[in-house]
């Protein structure tokens, strides 16, 4: 199957996680992505470890987020290397970077310079906090953005203190927003020939991610967020929404009528909470009753009662348990990719399916400067 973005050339200066996650999505959709990396050190994400797991001399994060791309090592402060990169930019459809304000000017890839080289290019930039304001030079690290944006106040139980999400969620969200803006501009370019400038900040992505809770905050007149005292899964939703220990594990329980659920599981104490208002106003005592009752039987026993009655619930699984499920196996979500030096590793595939076909690729992450010779030959021809 011909992929939708085949023939699109992306020049990617971005590092770490946010920008590279955007270019990864474009690569999965068929674009040719050339990472411009600093000689010797390369993308600083090569040395950014989520754990102490080293894969073929680089971090697991780098390999996961930079598969299916090419690497061109160039010193942008050297005239000869800069001119070669400019040659690539003249042919490109998209340029991506996530440098702090001011760095692009030093490297010669600021918007005005790039627009003069290629007026029709889509110039996509991702920042931590935008280009203006007193925070513009702060480091755009995911944990810092979660902390500043209010996101850590929504997780866990009341009294537990701020709790971040255990993933680089702001990095990935802002990368997805950048990719969306790029795709919109690619459509416009295809129809009108006009380029564009796409700008996304991690802070704005983190705030938009909370659109539901922030809307509630304003509707409540600015009242502080109060999380449930126990079994929390959402700071605003009423009972039974939460996670509960069972006799042999844990389960998630979403929305549902409290008296109806009480009847299904044989918990008479829940029958008095008849109104939806009580499920919010008295959620802590309801959750306390539920938690004690659900701990008396194993997860599968409860699911066997609740699922046939169309109560939304699920077993809480770790990756090993999940990956043993037929429902997971049928997705073929894990692919094995290969690096040019023969190193192979397993990682996730793109979640998008087009015309019944998953967007997969066997190409792993590039060795630093791996494609210099190939690209230099193209430039010389």
mmCIF file with all atom_site columns, C-alpha atoms in Angstrom, residues 63-169:
data_model
loop_
_atom_site.group_PDB
_atom_site.id
_atom_site.type_symbol
_atom_site.label_atom_id
_atom_site.label_alt_id
_atom_site.label_comp_id
_atom_site.label_asym_id
_atom_site.label_entity_id
_atom_site.label_seq_id
_atom_site.pdbx_PDB_ins_code
_atom_site.Cartn_x
_atom_site.Cartn_y
_atom_site.Cartn_z
_atom_site.occupancy
_atom_site.B_iso_or_equiv
_atom_site.pdbx_formal_charge
_atom_site.auth_seq_id
_atom_site.auth_comp_id
_atom_site.auth_asym_id
_atom_site.auth_atom_id
_atom_site.pdbx_PDB_model_num
ATOM 1   C CA . UNK A 1 63  ? 15.232 3.944  19.622 1.00 0.00 ? 63  UNK A CA 1
ATOM 2   C CA . UNK A 1 64  ? 11.486 3.940  20.307 1.00 0.00 ? 64  UNK A CA 1
ATOM 3   C CA . UNK A 1 65  ? 10.869 7.484  19.045 1.00 0.00 ? 65  UNK A CA 1
ATOM 4   C CA . UNK A 1 66  ? 13.319 7.656  16.116 1.00 0.00 ? 66  UNK A CA 1
ATOM 5   C CA . UNK A 1 67  ? 12.718 4.481  14.165 1.00 0.00 ? 67  UNK A CA 1
ATOM 6   C CA . UNK A 1 68  ? 12.016 4.782  10.447 1.00 0.00 ? 68  UNK A CA 1
ATOM 7   C CA . UNK A 1 69  ? 14.143 7.954  10.082 1.00 0.00 ? 69  UNK A CA 1
ATOM 8   C CA . UNK A 1 70  ? 17.466 8.857  8.475  1.00 0.00 ? 70  UNK A CA 1
ATOM 9   C CA . UNK A 1 71  ? 20.361 10.605 10.220 1.00 0.00 ? 71  UNK A CA 1
ATOM 10  C CA . UNK A 1 72  ? 22.492 13.329 8.656  1.00 0.00 ? 72  UNK A CA 1
ATOM 11  C CA . UNK A 1 73  ? 25.290 14.662 10.861 1.00 0.00 ? 73  UNK A CA 1
ATOM 12  C CA . UNK A 1 74  ? 26.045 18.330 10.191 1.00 0.00 ? 74  UNK A CA 1
ATOM 13  C CA . UNK A 1 75  ? 27.695 21.145 12.104 1.00 0.00 ? 75  UNK A CA 1
ATOM 14  C CA . UNK A 1 76  ? 25.333 24.064 11.491 1.00 0.00 ? 76  UNK A CA 1
ATOM 15  C CA . UNK A 1 77  ? 28.015 26.497 12.666 1.00 0.00 ? 77  UNK A CA 1
ATOM 16  C CA . UNK A 1 78  ? 30.306 25.420 9.801  1.00 0.00 ? 78  UNK A CA 1
ATOM 17  C CA . UNK A 1 79  ? 29.564 27.115 6.464  1.00 0.00 ? 79  UNK A CA 1
ATOM 18  C CA . UNK A 1 80  ? 30.085 24.000 4.322  1.00 0.00 ? 80  UNK A CA 1
ATOM 19  C CA . UNK A 1 81  ? 27.787 21.806 6.399  1.00 0.00 ? 81  UNK A CA 1
ATOM 20  C CA . UNK A 1 82  ? 25.178 24.543 6.694  1.00 0.00 ? 82  UNK A CA 1
ATOM 21  C CA . UNK A 1 83  ? 25.046 24.975 2.921  1.00 0.00 ? 83  UNK A CA 1
ATOM 22  C CA . UNK A 1 84  ? 24.472 21.237 2.448  1.00 0.00 ? 84  UNK A CA 1
ATOM 23  C CA . UNK A 1 85  ? 21.583 21.365 4.889  1.00 0.00 ? 85  UNK A CA 1
ATOM 24  C CA . UNK A 1 86  ? 20.194 24.406 3.087  1.00 0.00 ? 86  UNK A CA 1
ATOM 25  C CA . UNK A 1 87  ? 20.242 22.343 -0.117 1.00 0.00 ? 87  UNK A CA 1
ATOM 26  C CA . UNK A 1 88  ? 18.077 19.773 1.630  1.00 0.00 ? 88  UNK A CA 1
ATOM 27  C CA . UNK A 1 89  ? 15.767 22.469 2.945  1.00 0.00 ? 89  UNK A CA 1
ATOM 28  C CA . UNK A 1 90  ? 15.246 23.814 -0.588 1.00 0.00 ? 90  UNK A CA 1
ATOM 29  C CA . UNK A 1 91  ? 13.792 20.415 -1.519 1.00 0.00 ? 91  UNK A CA 1
ATOM 30  C CA . UNK A 1 92  ? 11.854 19.907 1.708  1.00 0.00 ? 92  UNK A CA 1
ATOM 31  C CA . UNK A 1 93  ? 8.149  20.166 2.437  1.00 0.00 ? 93  UNK A CA 1
ATOM 32  C CA . UNK A 1 94  ? 8.465  20.440 6.219  1.00 0.00 ? 94  UNK A CA 1
ATOM 33  C CA . UNK A 1 95  ? 11.040 21.625 8.742  1.00 0.00 ? 95  UNK A CA 1
ATOM 34  C CA . UNK A 1 96  ? 10.679 20.770 12.432 1.00 0.00 ? 96  UNK A CA 1
ATOM 35  C CA . UNK A 1 97  ? 12.578 22.052 15.469 1.00 0.00 ? 97  UNK A CA 1
ATOM 36  C CA . UNK A 1 98  ? 12.028 22.300 19.216 1.00 0.00 ? 98  UNK A CA 1
ATOM 37  C CA . UNK A 1 99  ? 14.883 24.588 20.245 1.00 0.00 ? 99  UNK A CA 1
ATOM 38  C CA . UNK A 1 100 ? 14.504 27.286 22.878 1.00 0.00 ? 100 UNK A CA 1
ATOM 39  C CA . UNK A 1 101 ? 13.932 30.840 21.593 1.00 0.00 ? 101 UNK A CA 1
ATOM 40  C CA . UNK A 1 102 ? 17.072 32.338 20.072 1.00 0.00 ? 102 UNK A CA 1
ATOM 41  C CA . UNK A 1 103 ? 18.883 29.083 19.289 1.00 0.00 ? 103 UNK A CA 1
ATOM 42  C CA . UNK A 1 104 ? 17.498 28.890 15.757 1.00 0.00 ? 104 UNK A CA 1
ATOM 43  C CA . UNK A 1 105 ? 19.036 32.267 14.914 1.00 0.00 ? 105 UNK A CA 1
ATOM 44  C CA . UNK A 1 106 ? 22.472 31.025 15.928 1.00 0.00 ? 106 UNK A CA 1
ATOM 45  C CA . UNK A 1 107 ? 22.022 27.913 13.784 1.00 0.00 ? 107 UNK A CA 1
ATOM 46  C CA . UNK A 1 108 ? 20.690 29.830 10.793 1.00 0.00 ? 108 UNK A CA 1
ATOM 47  C CA . UNK A 1 109 ? 17.322 28.088 10.728 1.00 0.00 ? 109 UNK A CA 1
ATOM 48  C CA . UNK A 1 110 ? 15.050 30.875 11.990 1.00 0.00 ? 110 UNK A CA 1
ATOM 49  C CA . UNK A 1 111 ? 11.747 31.281 10.178 1.00 0.00 ? 111 UNK A CA 1
ATOM 50  C CA . UNK A 1 112 ? 12.701 34.277 8.053  1.00 0.00 ? 112 UNK A CA 1
ATOM 51  C CA . UNK A 1 113 ? 15.917 32.619 6.865  1.00 0.00 ? 113 UNK A CA 1
ATOM 52  C CA . UNK A 1 114 ? 14.181 29.352 6.014  1.00 0.00 ? 114 UNK A CA 1
ATOM 53  C CA . UNK A 1 115 ? 11.300 31.153 4.287  1.00 0.00 ? 115 UNK A CA 1
ATOM 54  C CA . UNK A 1 116 ? 13.810 32.996 2.084  1.00 0.00 ? 116 UNK A CA 1
ATOM 55  C CA . UNK A 1 117 ? 15.370 29.639 1.120  1.00 0.00 ? 117 UNK A CA 1
ATOM 56  C CA . UNK A 1 118 ? 12.059 27.833 0.554  1.00 0.00 ? 118 UNK A CA 1
ATOM 57  C CA . UNK A 1 119 ? 8.953  30.096 0.560  1.00 0.00 ? 119 UNK A CA 1
ATOM 58  C CA . UNK A 1 120 ? 6.562  27.135 0.346  1.00 0.00 ? 120 UNK A CA 1
ATOM 59  C CA . UNK A 1 121 ? 7.970  25.149 3.258  1.00 0.00 ? 121 UNK A CA 1
ATOM 60  C CA . UNK A 1 122 ? 5.916  24.298 6.337  1.00 0.00 ? 122 UNK A CA 1
ATOM 61  C CA . UNK A 1 123 ? 7.932  25.559 9.275  1.00 0.00 ? 123 UNK A CA 1
ATOM 62  C CA . UNK A 1 124 ? 6.926  23.735 12.457 1.00 0.00 ? 124 UNK A CA 1
ATOM 63  C CA . UNK A 1 125 ? 8.276  24.691 15.857 1.00 0.00 ? 125 UNK A CA 1
ATOM 64  C CA . UNK A 1 126 ? 7.570  23.318 19.284 1.00 0.00 ? 126 UNK A CA 1
ATOM 65  C CA . UNK A 1 127 ? 8.462  25.235 22.443 1.00 0.00 ? 127 UNK A CA 1
ATOM 66  C CA . UNK A 1 128 ? 8.007  24.706 26.143 1.00 0.00 ? 128 UNK A CA 1
ATOM 67  C CA . UNK A 1 129 ? 6.091  27.877 26.970 1.00 0.00 ? 129 UNK A CA 1
ATOM 68  C CA . UNK A 1 130 ? 5.836  29.897 23.766 1.00 0.00 ? 130 UNK A CA 1
ATOM 69  C CA . UNK A 1 131 ? 8.172  32.562 22.427 1.00 0.00 ? 131 UNK A CA 1
ATOM 70  C CA . UNK A 1 132 ? 7.038  35.377 24.707 1.00 0.00 ? 132 UNK A CA 1
ATOM 71  C CA . UNK A 1 133 ? 6.545  35.946 28.409 1.00 0.00 ? 133 UNK A CA 1
ATOM 72  C CA . UNK A 1 134 ? 8.701  35.445 31.478 1.00 0.00 ? 134 UNK A CA 1
ATOM 73  C CA . UNK A 1 135 ? 8.652  31.653 31.159 1.00 0.00 ? 135 UNK A CA 1
ATOM 74  C CA . UNK A 1 136 ? 9.885  31.471 27.567 1.00 0.00 ? 136 UNK A CA 1
ATOM 75  C CA . UNK A 1 137 ? 13.421 30.404 28.527 1.00 0.00 ? 137 UNK A CA 1
ATOM 76  C CA . UNK A 1 138 ? 12.419 27.781 31.096 1.00 0.00 ? 138 UNK A CA 1
ATOM 77  C CA . UNK A 1 139 ? 13.353 24.189 30.210 1.00 0.00 ? 139 UNK A CA 1
ATOM 78  C CA . UNK A 1 140 ? 10.516 22.365 28.468 1.00 0.00 ? 140 UNK A CA 1
ATOM 79  C CA . UNK A 1 141 ? 10.736 19.157 30.501 1.00 0.00 ? 141 UNK A CA 1
ATOM 80  C CA . UNK A 1 142 ? 7.606  17.035 30.737 1.00 0.00 ? 142 UNK A CA 1
ATOM 81  C CA . UNK A 1 143 ? 7.557  16.799 34.533 1.00 0.00 ? 143 UNK A CA 1
ATOM 82  C CA . UNK A 1 144 ? 7.933  20.563 34.867 1.00 0.00 ? 144 UNK A CA 1
ATOM 83  C CA . UNK A 1 145 ? 5.044  21.133 32.453 1.00 0.00 ? 145 UNK A CA 1
ATOM 84  C CA . UNK A 1 146 ? 2.838  18.658 34.299 1.00 0.00 ? 146 UNK A CA 1
ATOM 85  C CA . UNK A 1 147 ? 3.655  20.463 37.533 1.00 0.00 ? 147 UNK A CA 1
ATOM 86  C CA . UNK A 1 148 ? 3.058  24.008 36.302 1.00 0.00 ? 148 UNK A CA 1
ATOM 87  C CA . UNK A 1 149 ? -0.094 23.240 34.326 1.00 0.00 ? 149 UNK A CA 1
ATOM 88  C CA . UNK A 1 150 ? -2.162 21.857 37.208 1.00 0.00 ? 150 UNK A CA 1
ATOM 89  C CA . UNK A 1 151 ? -2.096 18.328 35.819 1.00 0.00 ? 151 UNK A CA 1
ATOM 90  C CA . UNK A 1 152 ? -0.519 16.839 38.953 1.00 0.00 ? 152 UNK A CA 1
ATOM 91  C CA . UNK A 1 153 ? -3.483 18.041 41.040 1.00 0.00 ? 153 UNK A CA 1
ATOM 92  C CA . UNK A 1 154 ? -5.897 15.710 39.240 1.00 0.00 ? 154 UNK A CA 1
ATOM 93  C CA . UNK A 1 155 ? -4.297 12.334 40.006 1.00 0.00 ? 155 UNK A CA 1
ATOM 94  C CA . UNK A 1 156 ? -4.454 10.129 43.062 1.00 0.00 ? 156 UNK A CA 1
ATOM 95  C CA . UNK A 1 157 ? -6.449 10.502 46.258 1.00 0.00 ? 157 UNK A CA 1
ATOM 96  C CA . UNK A 1 158 ? -7.174 13.613 48.280 1.00 0.00 ? 158 UNK A CA 1
ATOM 97  C CA . UNK A 1 159 ? -4.340 14.320 50.694 1.00 0.00 ? 159 UNK A CA 1
ATOM 98  C CA . UNK A 1 160 ? -1.772 12.397 48.676 1.00 0.00 ? 160 UNK A CA 1
ATOM 99  C CA . UNK A 1 161 ? -0.107 15.549 47.356 1.00 0.00 ? 161 UNK A CA 1
ATOM 100 C CA . UNK A 1 162 ? 0.566  16.286 43.691 1.00 0.00 ? 162 UNK A CA 1
ATOM 101 C CA . UNK A 1 163 ? 0.961  13.161 41.551 1.00 0.00 ? 163 UNK A CA 1
ATOM 102 C CA . UNK A 1 164 ? 2.299  13.302 37.974 1.00 0.00 ? 164 UNK A CA 1
ATOM 103 C CA . UNK A 1 165 ? 1.230  10.901 35.258 1.00 0.00 ? 165 UNK A CA 1
ATOM 104 C CA . UNK A 1 166 ? 3.921  8.249  34.903 1.00 0.00 ? 166 UNK A CA 1
ATOM 105 C CA . UNK A 1 167 ? 4.492  8.913  31.201 1.00 0.00 ? 167 UNK A CA 1
ATOM 106 C CA . UNK A 1 168 ? 5.893  11.855 29.236 1.00 0.00 ? 168 UNK A CA 1
ATOM 107 C CA . UNK A 1 169 ? 2.313  12.732 28.383 1.00 0.00 ? 169 UNK A CA 1
#
